[in-house]
Amino acid sequence: MRSAAFNAISDKVRAGERLTAGDALALFEEPDLLALGALANEVREQKHGDRAYFNRNARLEVTNVCYASCNFCSFAKLEEGMPGAVTLTVPRAIEALRSKVDEHTTEVHVVNGLHPGLPFEYYEELLRALASAFPHAHRKCFTAVEIHFFAQHYRMSVRQVLERLIAAGLQSLPGGGAEIFHPEVRTRIAHDKATGDEWIAVHRESHALGLMTNATMLYGHIETFAHRVDHLLRLRELQDESLKLGKGRLQAFIPLAFHPDGNGMQKLPGTTGVDDLRTLAVSRLVLDNVEHLKAYWVSSTPKVAQIGLSFGADDVDGTIVSETIYSAANKKAPEGLTVDDLVRLIREAGRIPIERDTLYNVVAEHPRAALEGQFKVRERLQGRHLQVVS
Amino acid sequence: MIRIAGVGFLNAAPLMHGLESDPDVELFLGPPAEVARRLAEGECDVALVPVAAAANIGEIDLLDLGIVARGPVRSVVVAAERPIEELERVLLDASSRTSVILTRLLLRRPGIAAPPHEVIASIEGNVGGLIIGDPALEVEGRFPHVFDLGEAWNQRTGLPFVFAAWAARRGALTEAIVARLRRAAVEGLAAREETATAYARARKHDPERYVSYLRDTISYSIDDAAERGLARFLSDAAAAGLLPPPDVRVVRDRSVPRRPSIDSLLTRAADGGRLSMTEALRVYREAPLFELGLAADAIRKRKNQPSVVTYIVDRNVNYTNVCTTSCKFCAFYRPVGHEGGYVLSREVLGQKLQEVVDAGGVQILLQGGLNPALRIEWYEDLFRWIKATYGLGLHALSPEEILHIAQLEKLDVATVLTRLHTAGLDSVPGGGAEILVDRVRRAIAKAKCTSDEWLGVMRTAHRLGLRSSCTMMYGTVDTDVDRVVHLLKLRDLQDETRGFTAFFCWDFQYERGTRIAPGDHGTVLYLRTQALARLVLDNVDHVGASWVTQGPAVGQVALRFGADDWGSVMFEENVVSSAGTTFRMNAAGIEDLVHRAGFQAVRRNVRYDHLGTPA
Ligand code: SF4
Ligand code: SF4
């Protein structure tokens, strides 16, 4: 029961043509989920074959104090001295990480609230301390929202902020804080932090300085499909520019499913499994210039992430030793997964587990499942998917 | 050592001459269904199987030696008191699928499966009976009208009919096996008279009838004409939807035919065609996820209203947790005498049932451990009380529990089911099927009933007019072959009885307290397994999504992989929830999830009749 529009779009995808906003909207509305998934899977297998990536990472928030008031975030309006407010000194931060980082950890991931009372030097000091304590772990720190906040708060340009942080040891930016770019949505859920344009400007600047970054989208709350499409197209445009410049770029796109519990948007229904997979698939098809797509297991649950590896995703993120933003809102997600868990998760999905570092260099290739009953993913010619006429 | 399985019928004896005393041969003799099972499950190298069983397994090589009729066969007949054209019904001895299928092709009359002794006893007036094997020879001359199926086939097609043949998995007929079987046949054909005479004497029958049967009626070589007859039968049966398209060949030389592509298998299944065991296994292992899903989705749409997903408001009540079985995967049971053991009182039960009624529920699922303190009268009283007080549908007592009661009371299963049915039982839940392969069953629960016992309870229940669901719990020590075998056993029984309403599957849910190693099996495997079941169980109307074990999000996706039912709104689910899975959902939650997965949610009863959408 796939629509006529879908058939035209799949012809375009197979011919390597770029999809329009109208196409993307039609894909979000396509009733035939399997046809959509199969098409995204075709693109995914062309780019990555049967490979599926994960890394060993450790996360930390040095502060959850935040002056902003995003509706979906449990840190919103948390002030120093309020119950639950925590700000770590640099030595304490390093100490907290020691229990999570071992010699195999390839990435430390630091994101924080927008703390109005810390000096900028605090962040520089933090980066230098990370570099000396864990020289083998790539430092992926501060969302674009934080960078933008630093620039405003410490009266510098974004470029100056980035240059100083890079000098102190910053190696790449995570993709957080993107939410939904479109002002109709953003002003209602995250009105007092970087706008969509400002978020993009930070990444553009970062790319120009040679940094790799990621991008996210928080979906499944008050936004429409059109808002999601707008979000994806803005990212695609940014990536076009950055690729032209040839320095840094977006490495991975990560759709984040909105979870309604434990935050200021509890009345919303949250996403469905179908929506999670659909969003992955459309993202894969629309973001033709972004190499990697993550089925972030913390957000979608490991069960859905497994299926996501057939709906366009090629990455499940990392072992993640702690993840407060999500675990505050969603108690169902486990605390962290071991490497064995992730290897098994990927194998069970019929893919080859590849441990990567932040820049997608291969750290270790785990052999494909010796699991009984594993399924071969055949090399498929374009368009040879079964058509069931019903 | 050659492992050979054969049937104990007289007409097969010439093919097996001398095998029993050969030290290099391990010979098993049993009923045809058991022989076919051994071949399917790899427990023998070569087997003398009915040709329908060979087609059902698929990718089979047949040796050109078998049981062939070139005219009347005498041992496969429909006997009646009236002329065949006047019969309204034919009772079928279901022990030979080949003969049942042949009857269906030749005599377009409604057939009803029944055990052999009942068939003969029931022949009366316009009810005929299909009699097979030695009993057919024994009743020769007793009925005025006899319709010989071998003869009828020959008259219709001008071809011989092949009933059974030596069969092996493709490529497994080694020269050693072929040589041994040919030698047995040469010796056996020469000794036919002695064999028949000894057989008749042992039964105090007239030897001449048996000698002529073996020597003149049955022929043993599958020549070109017989092979054409075989091909014709298999393709007619496939066209009638009774067998998968033939994928058996008669081996004379070593030519290897091309296998059908995975795409063509999926297309066939999506169009309602039948898959053989080997084909199902290939699809399970090799078909890309989406294509498997699309084929399953096509079947769901054909068998059901495409936009509707059903669910039922019911409650799972575990009336006792005392159990003598101690299955390794079960964290729910308590041994007899354990302080944590319970039997729910009427008071507690009554409260639970009232809540079901108040919530608009239409049935309860009543299951429990195998508690030796509870006698059949206890169940009868309970059922009558529930019916009288709450009027709820009773989906109760899995086959394991029925067998337990039968043993405890020293009654046969039919009597137990009849009594419980009279007391109010409406349908039998399909739990406890696990994997219907005894090696697996023994490994996960020594005391569990055998596959045949489980299937036997269901067969009896269906014949008494009870419906049931069927299930599969995979992911313990089972292989993919075991799962396919399981599905085929369900399909075979369903061909016979049409009593299964729906199929559910899930993977073993590990929890501390069980004695099976933890193992997550993954949601992709779940979707593949459910979709495969939708393809293989072409004669079962409904497939349910096991969201309780896979989670609601995966449950929604499963609706695109062949499922048309969301199971029940649950108040409690002890057997699963004490194994760590704690998804719960109320009717509004279910309707919302189903709706947001793109379907209309409709309430149903246990027979899957739609009850309309509540306001
Ligand atoms: S999402 Fe970020 S900016 Fe918004 S309240 Fe939370 S920590 Fe602050
Ligand atoms: S699964 Fe059933 S039969 Fe087995 S131990 Fe548990 S309650 Fe008893």
mmCIF file of N, CA, C and O in Angstrom, chain B residues 338-389:
data_model
loop_
_atom_site.group_PDB
_atom_site.id
_atom_site.type_symbol
_atom_site.label_atom_id
_atom_site.label_comp_id
_atom_site.label_asym_id
_atom_site.label_seq_id
_atom_site.Cartn_x
_atom_site.Cartn_y
_atom_site.Cartn_z
ATOM 1 N N HIS B 338 6.278 -25.882 50.023
ATOM 2 C CA HIS B 338 7.066 -24.660 50.195
ATOM 3 C C HIS B 338 6.190 -23.584 50.840
ATOM 4 O O HIS B 338 4.996 -23.479 50.542
ATOM 5 N N GLU B 339 6.800 -22.782 51.709
ATOM 6 C CA GLU B 339 5.983 -21.819 52.441
ATOM 7 C C GLU B 339 5.431 -20.713 51.532
ATOM 8 O O GLU B 339 4.436 -20.075 51.862
ATOM 9 N N GLY B 340 6.101 -20.485 50.380
ATOM 10 C CA GLY B 340 5.607 -19.450 49.467
ATOM 11 C C GLY B 340 4.541 -19.958 48.511
ATOM 12 O O GLY B 340 4.097 -19.233 47.638
ATOM 13 N N GLY B 341 4.115 -21.196 48.686
ATOM 14 C CA GLY B 341 3.099 -21.732 47.775
ATOM 15 C C GLY B 341 1.713 -21.203 48.108
ATOM 16 O O GLY B 341 1.415 -20.925 49.266
ATOM 17 N N TYR B 342 0.879 -21.018 47.093
ATOM 18 C CA TYR B 342 -0.484 -20.562 47.368
ATOM 19 C C TYR B 342 -1.478 -21.225 46.434
ATOM 20 O O TYR B 342 -1.127 -21.708 45.357
ATOM 21 N N VAL B 343 -2.720 -21.278 46.895
ATOM 22 C CA VAL B 343 -3.862 -21.551 46.029
ATOM 23 C C VAL B 343 -4.818 -20.410 46.296
ATOM 24 O O VAL B 343 -5.131 -20.122 47.450
ATOM 25 N N LEU B 344 -5.248 -19.705 45.263
ATOM 26 C CA LEU B 344 -6.104 -18.543 45.494
ATOM 27 C C LEU B 344 -7.448 -18.973 46.078
ATOM 28 O O LEU B 344 -8.064 -19.930 45.607
ATOM 29 N N SER B 345 -7.879 -18.242 47.079
ATOM 30 C CA SER B 345 -9.182 -18.533 47.676
ATOM 31 C C SER B 345 -10.273 -17.957 46.778
ATOM 32 O O SER B 345 -10.032 -17.077 45.957
ATOM 33 N N ARG B 346 -11.492 -18.454 46.987
ATOM 34 C CA ARG B 346 -12.636 -17.918 46.249
ATOM 35 C C ARG B 346 -12.751 -16.406 46.444
ATOM 36 O O ARG B 346 -13.124 -15.671 45.554
ATOM 37 N N GLU B 347 -12.432 -15.990 47.664
ATOM 38 C CA GLU B 347 -12.547 -14.572 47.997
ATOM 39 C C GLU B 347 -11.636 -13.727 47.110
ATOM 40 O O GLU B 347 -12.057 -12.766 46.483
ATOM 41 N N VAL B 348 -10.352 -14.134 47.088
ATOM 42 C CA VAL B 348 -9.376 -13.380 46.299
ATOM 43 C C VAL B 348 -9.728 -13.471 44.822
ATOM 44 O O VAL B 348 -9.722 -12.478 44.088
ATOM 45 N N LEU B 349 -10.070 -14.682 44.388
ATOM 46 C CA LEU B 349 -10.434 -14.872 42.996
ATOM 47 C C LEU B 349 -11.636 -14.013 42.629
ATOM 48 O O LEU B 349 -11.642 -13.330 41.597
ATOM 49 N N GLY B 350 -12.632 -14.047 43.516
ATOM 50 C CA GLY B 350 -13.860 -13.316 43.259
ATOM 51 C C GLY B 350 -13.595 -11.833 43.075
ATOM 52 O O GLY B 350 -14.130 -11.195 42.173
ATOM 53 N N GLN B 351 -12.699 -11.319 43.911
ATOM 54 C CA GLN B 351 -12.353 -9.909 43.808
ATOM 55 C C GLN B 351 -11.715 -9.614 42.450
ATOM 56 O O GLN B 351 -12.056 -8.658 41.775
ATOM 57 N N LYS B 352 -10.789 -10.484 42.056
ATOM 58 C CA LYS B 352 -10.102 -10.304 40.776
ATOM 59 C C LYS B 352 -11.103 -10.364 39.620
ATOM 60 O O LYS B 352 -11.039 -9.570 38.680
ATOM 61 N N LEU B 353 -12.006 -11.327 39.689
ATOM 62 C CA LEU B 353 -12.951 -11.502 38.597
ATOM 63 C C LEU B 353 -13.919 -10.321 38.515
ATOM 64 O O LEU B 353 -14.269 -9.859 37.439
ATOM 65 N N GLN B 354 -14.327 -9.830 39.693
ATOM 66 C CA GLN B 354 -15.222 -8.678 39.693
ATOM 67 C C GLN B 354 -14.543 -7.490 39.014
ATOM 68 O O GLN B 354 -15.167 -6.762 38.253
ATOM 69 N N GLU B 355 -13.251 -7.343 39.288
ATOM 70 C CA GLU B 355 -12.515 -6.249 38.642
ATOM 71 C C GLU B 355 -12.505 -6.398 37.130
ATOM 72 O O GLU B 355 -12.588 -5.420 36.396
ATOM 73 N N VAL B 356 -12.415 -7.644 36.666
ATOM 74 C CA VAL B 356 -12.435 -7.882 35.222
ATOM 75 C C VAL B 356 -13.789 -7.469 34.657
ATOM 76 O O VAL B 356 -13.878 -6.755 33.652
ATOM 77 N N VAL B 357 -14.857 -7.901 35.343
ATOM 78 C CA VAL B 357 -16.201 -7.551 34.885
ATOM 79 C C VAL B 357 -16.355 -6.027 34.880
ATOM 80 O O VAL B 357 -16.830 -5.444 33.904
ATOM 81 N N ASP B 358 -15.900 -5.385 35.970
ATOM 82 C CA ASP B 358 -16.029 -3.934 36.062
ATOM 83 C C ASP B 358 -15.266 -3.219 34.963
ATOM 84 O O ASP B 358 -15.656 -2.153 34.516
ATOM 85 N N ALA B 359 -14.152 -3.797 34.543
ATOM 86 C CA ALA B 359 -13.342 -3.154 33.507
ATOM 87 C C ALA B 359 -13.861 -3.490 32.110
ATOM 88 O O ALA B 359 -13.218 -3.177 31.118
ATOM 89 N N GLY B 360 -14.988 -4.163 32.028
ATOM 90 C CA GLY B 360 -15.536 -4.511 30.718
ATOM 91 C C GLY B 360 -14.896 -5.750 30.134
ATOM 92 O O GLY B 360 -14.968 -5.982 28.931
ATOM 93 N N GLY B 361 -14.247 -6.539 30.978
ATOM 94 C CA GLY B 361 -13.562 -7.733 30.485
ATOM 95 C C GLY B 361 -14.540 -8.818 30.081
ATOM 96 O O GLY B 361 -15.659 -8.884 30.593
ATOM 97 N N VAL B 362 -14.132 -9.671 29.138
ATOM 98 C CA VAL B 362 -15.020 -10.717 28.652
ATOM 99 C C VAL B 362 -14.511 -12.110 28.967
ATOM 100 O O VAL B 362 -15.217 -13.083 28.796
ATOM 101 N N GLN B 363 -13.282 -12.216 29.395
ATOM 102 C CA GLN B 363 -12.807 -13.559 29.711
ATOM 103 C C GLN B 363 -11.677 -13.486 30.723
ATOM 104 O O GLN B 363 -11.110 -12.418 30.976
ATOM 105 N N ILE B 364 -11.345 -14.634 31.286
ATOM 106 C CA ILE B 364 -10.113 -14.713 32.051
ATOM 107 C C ILE B 364 -9.271 -15.858 31.514
ATOM 108 O O ILE B 364 -9.786 -16.835 30.967
ATOM 109 N N LEU B 365 -7.993 -15.648 31.670
ATOM 110 C CA LEU B 365 -7.030 -16.683 31.324
ATOM 111 C C LEU B 365 -6.589 -17.278 32.648
ATOM 112 O O LEU B 365 -5.973 -16.598 33.465
ATOM 113 N N LEU B 366 -6.976 -18.515 32.869
ATOM 114 C CA LEU B 366 -6.743 -19.137 34.162
ATOM 115 C C LEU B 366 -5.711 -20.234 33.993
ATOM 116 O O LEU B 366 -5.940 -21.210 33.285
ATOM 117 N N GLN B 367 -4.551 -20.029 34.602
ATOM 118 C CA GLN B 367 -3.514 -21.048 34.496
ATOM 119 C C GLN B 367 -2.816 -21.175 35.838
ATOM 120 O O GLN B 367 -2.857 -20.255 36.648
ATOM 121 N N GLY B 368 -2.129 -22.270 36.028
ATOM 122 C CA GLY B 368 -1.406 -22.418 37.270
ATOM 123 C C GLY B 368 -0.377 -23.521 37.181
ATOM 124 O O GLY B 368 -0.180 -24.129 36.128
ATOM 125 N N GLY B 369 0.252 -23.779 38.305
ATOM 126 C CA GLY B 369 1.213 -24.874 38.367
ATOM 127 C C GLY B 369 0.487 -26.210 38.418
ATOM 128 O O GLY B 369 -0.741 -26.280 38.416
ATOM 129 N N LEU B 370 1.279 -27.287 38.455
ATOM 130 C CA LEU B 370 0.678 -28.621 38.506
ATOM 131 C C LEU B 370 0.601 -29.023 39.966
ATOM 132 O O LEU B 370 1.537 -29.583 40.518
ATOM 133 N N ASN B 371 -0.508 -28.680 40.591
ATOM 134 C CA ASN B 371 -0.652 -28.825 42.029
ATOM 135 C C ASN B 371 -1.422 -30.102 42.348
ATOM 136 O O ASN B 371 -2.610 -30.199 42.078
ATOM 137 N N PRO B 372 -0.757 -31.102 42.939
ATOM 138 C CA PRO B 372 -1.412 -32.389 43.167
ATOM 139 C C PRO B 372 -2.536 -32.322 44.195
ATOM 140 O O PRO B 372 -3.311 -33.270 44.331
ATOM 141 N N ALA B 373 -2.648 -31.201 44.914
ATOM 142 C CA ALA B 373 -3.719 -31.105 45.907
ATOM 143 C C ALA B 373 -5.061 -30.764 45.265
ATOM 144 O O ALA B 373 -6.103 -30.854 45.899
ATOM 145 N N LEU B 374 -5.041 -30.331 44.019
ATOM 146 C CA LEU B 374 -6.284 -29.888 43.390
ATOM 147 C C LEU B 374 -6.837 -31.001 42.506
ATOM 148 O O LEU B 374 -6.201 -31.410 41.535
ATOM 149 N N ARG B 375 -8.026 -31.475 42.829
ATOM 150 C CA ARG B 375 -8.629 -32.580 42.088
ATOM 151 C C ARG B 375 -9.560 -32.042 41.018
ATOM 152 O O ARG B 375 -9.925 -30.873 41.017
ATOM 153 N N ILE B 376 -9.997 -32.919 40.133
ATOM 154 C CA ILE B 376 -10.823 -32.462 39.016
ATOM 155 C C ILE B 376 -12.107 -31.804 39.496
ATOM 156 O O ILE B 376 -12.580 -30.823 38.915
ATOM 157 N N GLU B 377 -12.655 -32.292 40.617
ATOM 158 C CA GLU B 377 -13.890 -31.683 41.137
ATOM 159 C C GLU B 377 -13.653 -30.219 41.526
ATOM 160 O O GLU B 377 -14.533 -29.378 41.375
ATOM 161 N N TRP B 378 -12.451 -29.954 42.024
ATOM 162 C CA TRP B 378 -12.116 -28.579 42.396
ATOM 163 C C TRP B 378 -12.240 -27.667 41.168
ATOM 164 O O TRP B 378 -12.815 -26.590 41.220
ATOM 165 N N TYR B 379 -11.686 -28.139 40.051
ATOM 166 C CA TYR B 379 -11.754 -27.341 38.825
ATOM 167 C C TYR B 379 -13.187 -27.213 38.334
ATOM 168 O O TYR B 379 -13.636 -26.146 37.929
ATOM 169 N N GLU B 380 -13.921 -28.339 38.398
ATOM 170 C CA GLU B 380 -15.311 -28.293 37.921
ATOM 171 C C GLU B 380 -16.148 -27.302 38.740
ATOM 172 O O GLU B 380 -16.872 -26.482 38.174
ATOM 173 N N ASP B 381 -15.988 -27.386 40.063
ATOM 174 C CA ASP B 381 -16.718 -26.449 40.934
ATOM 175 C C ASP B 381 -16.341 -25.015 40.605
ATOM 176 O O ASP B 381 -17.192 -24.137 40.493
ATOM 177 N N LEU B 382 -15.037 -24.816 40.482
ATOM 178 C CA LEU B 382 -14.527 -23.471 40.213
ATOM 179 C C LEU B 382 -15.130 -22.928 38.910
ATOM 180 O O LEU B 382 -15.610 -21.795 38.852
ATOM 181 N N PHE B 383 -15.087 -23.750 37.872
ATOM 182 C CA PHE B 383 -15.570 -23.294 36.563
ATOM 183 C C PHE B 383 -17.063 -22.962 36.629
ATOM 184 O O PHE B 383 -17.512 -21.946 36.115
ATOM 185 N N ARG B 384 -17.823 -23.860 37.282
ATOM 186 C CA ARG B 384 -19.264 -23.616 37.363
ATOM 187 C C ARG B 384 -19.549 -22.331 38.135
ATOM 188 O O ARG B 384 -20.387 -21.527 37.742
ATOM 189 N N TRP B 385 -18.786 -22.153 39.205
ATOM 190 C CA TRP B 385 -18.974 -20.946 40.020
ATOM 191 C C TRP B 385 -18.633 -19.685 39.206
ATOM 192 O O TRP B 385 -19.365 -18.698 39.218
ATOM 193 N N ILE B 386 -17.533 -19.728 38.495
ATOM 194 C CA ILE B 386 -17.131 -18.551 37.704
ATOM 195 C C ILE B 386 -18.194 -18.241 36.654
ATOM 196 O O ILE B 386 -18.603 -17.097 36.480
ATOM 197 N N LYS B 387 -18.665 -19.284 35.984
ATOM 198 C CA LYS B 387 -19.679 -19.092 34.941
ATOM 199 C C LYS B 387 -20.953 -18.511 35.535
ATOM 200 O O LYS B 387 -21.520 -17.563 34.997
ATOM 201 N N ALA B 388 -21.378 -19.112 36.658
ATOM 202 C CA ALA B 388 -22.652 -18.691 37.230
ATOM 203 C C ALA B 388 -22.565 -17.292 37.815
ATOM 204 O O ALA B 388 -23.481 -16.492 37.700
ATOM 205 N N THR B 389 -21.446 -16.973 38.447
ATOM 206 C CA THR B 389 -21.350 -15.704 39.166
ATOM 207 C C THR B 389 -20.919 -14.544 38.274
ATOM 208 O O THR B 389 -21.375 -13.436 38.428
#
